[in-house]
Amino acid sequence: MVQVSLSQPSTIGSQVLTPSPVIYVIIRDMRAEVGVKYFIHSISGKMNLMVWGRLCWFSNPETMFPMANILHVVLSNTLNTVPDHAHFLCQDFESAIRLAAEPPLADVIETIWIGGGTQVYKDALNHPWCDLVYLTDIMADFDCDVFFPEFDKGLFKLQERFPDVPSGVQEENGVKYKFQVFKKETGNGV
């Protein structure tokens, strides 16, 4: 599954600001925390794995950690040690997925969440386990230089209503937004 917070048009931040598991992709804007707040409140009591690209990981404020019931994986080709507050270090997306799918984590991980960046989102959106995109459409423009990748809206269909997801336009701190859920069509009518 993918959870995304996008300001217009499809921006996710600025580099200046610093049985099998299901994949959620979390796309967030550093200045618009509504998507992150929703994500944190939607985590069940089970253990989850959250996959981050190195730059996204280091852009998070220290106050964001720890997160209950979440094991963090940082992807990097350059780091040699696991960063502070992270639990694992992997070189690529597939290694992180294998980590979650094989013992001992396979028995405890319920959901895989994606924290970014752009290439990590692309990898997740193209992975067969990704079946939902949770998108927070932020109705405002921000000066951003990092963008969420296009995803196939023919494959992922917008849902009119989805359990436990607020509908309609919301507002927080003067910023309007709405939650949208896109579900992958399986081709068999499900």
Coordinates of C-alpha atoms in Angstrom, one line a residue:
M1 CA 0.0 0.0 0.0
V2 CA 1.1 3.5 -0.6
Q3 CA 0.3 6.5 1.6
V4 CA 1.1 9.9 0.0
S5 CA 0.9 13.5 0.9
L6 CA 1.2 15.7 -2.2
S7 CA 1.1 19.4 -2.6
Q8 CA 0.4 20.8 -6.1
P9 CA 1.7 19.5 -8.5
S10 CA 2.8 16.1 -7.1
T11 CA 5.5 17.5 -4.9
I12 CA 6.7 15.6 -1.9
G13 CA 9.3 17.9 -0.4
S14 CA 12.5 19.8 -0.8
Q15 CA 16.0 18.6 -0.5
V16 CA 16.8 21.8 1.3
L17 CA 14.5 20.7 4.1
T18 CA 15.8 18.2 5.8
P19 CA 0.2 -13.8 4.5
S20 CA 3.0 -11.6 3.0
P21 CA 3.3 -8.0 4.1
V22 CA 1.5 -5.3 2.3
I23 CA 3.4 -2.3 1.0
Y24 CA 2.2 1.2 1.8
V25 CA 4.0 4.1 0.2
I26 CA 4.0 7.2 2.4
I27 CA 4.5 10.3 0.4
R28 CA 4.9 13.3 2.6
D29 CA 5.6 17.0 2.4
M30 CA 7.9 18.2 5.2
R31 CA 5.7 21.3 5.8
A32 CA 2.3 19.5 5.6
E33 CA 2.1 17.0 8.4
V34 CA -1.5 15.9 7.9
G35 CA -0.5 12.7 5.9
V36 CA 2.1 11.7 8.5
K37 CA -0.4 12.2 11.4
Y38 CA -2.9 10.1 9.6
F39 CA -0.3 7.4 9.0
I40 CA 0.8 7.3 12.6
H41 CA -2.7 7.0 13.8
S42 CA -3.6 4.2 11.3
I43 CA -0.9 1.8 12.4
S44 CA -2.3 -1.3 14.1
G45 CA -0.8 -2.8 17.2
K46 CA 1.2 -5.3 15.1
M47 CA 4.8 -4.8 14.0
N48 CA 5.4 -2.9 10.8
L49 CA 8.5 -2.3 8.7
M50 CA 9.2 1.2 7.3
V51 CA 11.6 1.6 4.4
W52 CA 13.5 4.8 3.8
G53 CA 16.0 6.1 1.3
R54 CA 19.1 7.6 3.0
L55 CA 18.3 11.2 2.2
C56 CA 14.7 11.0 3.4
W57 CA 15.9 9.2 6.6
F58 CA 18.3 12.0 7.5
S59 CA 15.7 14.7 6.6
N60 CA 13.5 13.6 9.5
P61 CA 13.6 15.5 12.8
E62 CA 14.9 13.6 15.9
T63 CA 11.5 14.2 17.6
M64 CA 9.9 11.9 15.1
F65 CA 11.5 8.9 16.8
P66 CA 10.9 6.4 18.2
M67 CA 7.7 5.2 16.5
A68 CA 5.8 2.4 18.3
N69 CA 5.5 -0.9 16.5
I70 CA 7.8 0.1 13.6
L71 CA 11.1 -1.3 12.6
H72 CA 13.0 1.1 10.3
V73 CA 15.1 0.1 7.3
V74 CA 17.4 2.6 5.6
L75 CA 18.5 2.0 2.0
S76 CA 22.0 3.1 1.1
N77 CA 24.9 2.2 -1.1
T78 CA 27.2 4.5 0.9
L79 CA 26.5 3.9 4.6
N80 CA 28.5 1.2 6.4
T81 CA 26.6 1.3 9.8
V82 CA 22.9 1.4 10.7
P83 CA 22.0 5.1 11.4
D84 CA 20.7 6.2 14.8
H85 CA 17.1 5.2 15.4
A86 CA 17.1 2.7 12.5
H87 CA 17.0 -1.0 13.0
F88 CA 18.4 -2.3 9.6
L89 CA 20.5 -1.1 6.7
C90 CA 20.0 -2.6 3.2
Q91 CA 21.6 -1.7 -0.1
D92 CA 18.4 -1.9 -2.2
F93 CA 14.6 -2.1 -2.1
E94 CA 14.4 -5.8 -2.9
S95 CA 16.8 -6.6 0.0
A96 CA 14.5 -4.7 2.4
I97 CA 11.5 -6.7 1.1
R98 CA 13.3 -10.0 1.5
L99 CA 14.2 -8.9 5.1
A100 CA 10.5 -8.6 5.8
A101 CA 9.5 -11.7 3.9
E102 CA 12.0 -14.2 5.5
P103 CA 12.3 -15.4 9.1
P104 CA 12.5 -14.1 11.7
L105 CA 10.7 -11.0 10.6
A106 CA 8.2 -12.8 8.3
D107 CA 6.3 -14.0 11.4
V108 CA 6.0 -10.5 13.0
I109 CA 5.7 -8.0 10.2
E110 CA 2.2 -7.1 9.2
T111 CA 2.7 -4.2 6.8
I112 CA 5.6 -2.6 4.9
W113 CA 5.4 1.2 4.8
I114 CA 7.5 3.3 2.4
G115 CA 9.0 6.7 3.6
G116 CA 10.6 7.8 0.4
G117 CA 12.4 9.1 -1.6
T118 CA 11.4 9.2 -5.2
Q119 CA 13.3 6.0 -6.3
V120 CA 12.0 4.1 -3.3
Y121 CA 8.5 5.1 -4.1
K122 CA 9.0 4.0 -7.8
D123 CA 10.3 0.6 -6.6
A124 CA 7.3 0.2 -4.2
L125 CA 4.7 1.2 -6.7
N126 CA 6.0 -1.3 -9.2
H127 CA 6.3 -4.1 -6.7
P128 CA 3.5 -6.8 -6.9
W129 CA 2.8 -6.5 -3.1
C130 CA 1.7 -2.9 -3.5
D131 CA -2.1 -2.9 -3.7
L132 CA -3.2 0.4 -2.2
V133 CA -2.1 4.0 -2.5
Y134 CA -3.2 6.3 0.3
L135 CA -2.8 9.8 -1.1
T136 CA -3.2 13.1 0.9
D137 CA -4.0 15.7 -1.8
I138 CA -2.8 18.9 -0.3
M139 CA -4.6 21.8 -2.0
A140 CA -1.7 24.3 -1.8
D141 CA 1.5 25.1 -3.6
F142 CA 4.8 24.8 -1.9
D143 CA 8.3 25.5 -3.2
C144 CA 9.6 21.9 -3.7
D145 CA 12.3 20.2 -5.7
V146 CA 11.4 16.6 -5.0
F147 CA 8.5 15.0 -6.8
F148 CA 6.4 11.9 -6.4
P149 CA 6.7 9.6 -9.4
E150 CA 3.7 9.1 -11.8
F151 CA 1.8 6.0 -11.0
D152 CA -0.7 4.0 -13.2
K153 CA -4.1 5.3 -12.4
G154 CA -5.5 2.8 -14.8
L155 CA -4.1 0.0 -12.6
F156 CA -4.8 1.9 -9.3
K157 CA -8.4 3.0 -9.2
L158 CA -9.7 5.9 -7.0
Q159 CA -12.1 4.5 -4.4
E160 CA -15.2 6.6 -3.7
R161 CA -15.1 5.7 0.0
F162 CA -12.7 3.5 2.0
P163 CA -13.1 2.2 5.6
D164 CA -11.7 4.5 8.3
V165 CA -10.6 7.1 5.8
P166 CA -12.2 10.6 6.2
S167 CA -14.0 11.8 3.1
G168 CA -14.3 15.3 1.8
V169 CA -12.1 18.3 2.1
Q170 CA -10.3 18.7 5.5
E171 CA -8.5 21.7 6.9
E172 CA -5.6 22.1 9.3
N173 CA -3.7 25.3 10.1
G174 CA -5.3 27.0 7.1
V175 CA -4.2 24.2 4.7
K176 CA -7.0 22.3 2.9
Y177 CA -6.5 18.7 1.9
K178 CA -8.4 15.5 1.1
F179 CA -7.5 11.9 1.6
Q180 CA -7.8 9.6 -1.5
V181 CA -7.3 5.9 -1.7
F182 CA -6.4 4.1 -5.0
K183 CA -6.8 0.3 -5.1
K184 CA -4.9 -1.9 -7.5
E185 CA -7.3 -3.6 -9.9
T186 CA -6.4 -7.3 -10.0
G187 CA -8.1 -8.1 -13.3
N188 CA -10.4 -10.8 -11.8
G189 CA -13.1 -8.4 -10.7
V190 CA -11.9 -8.2 -7.1

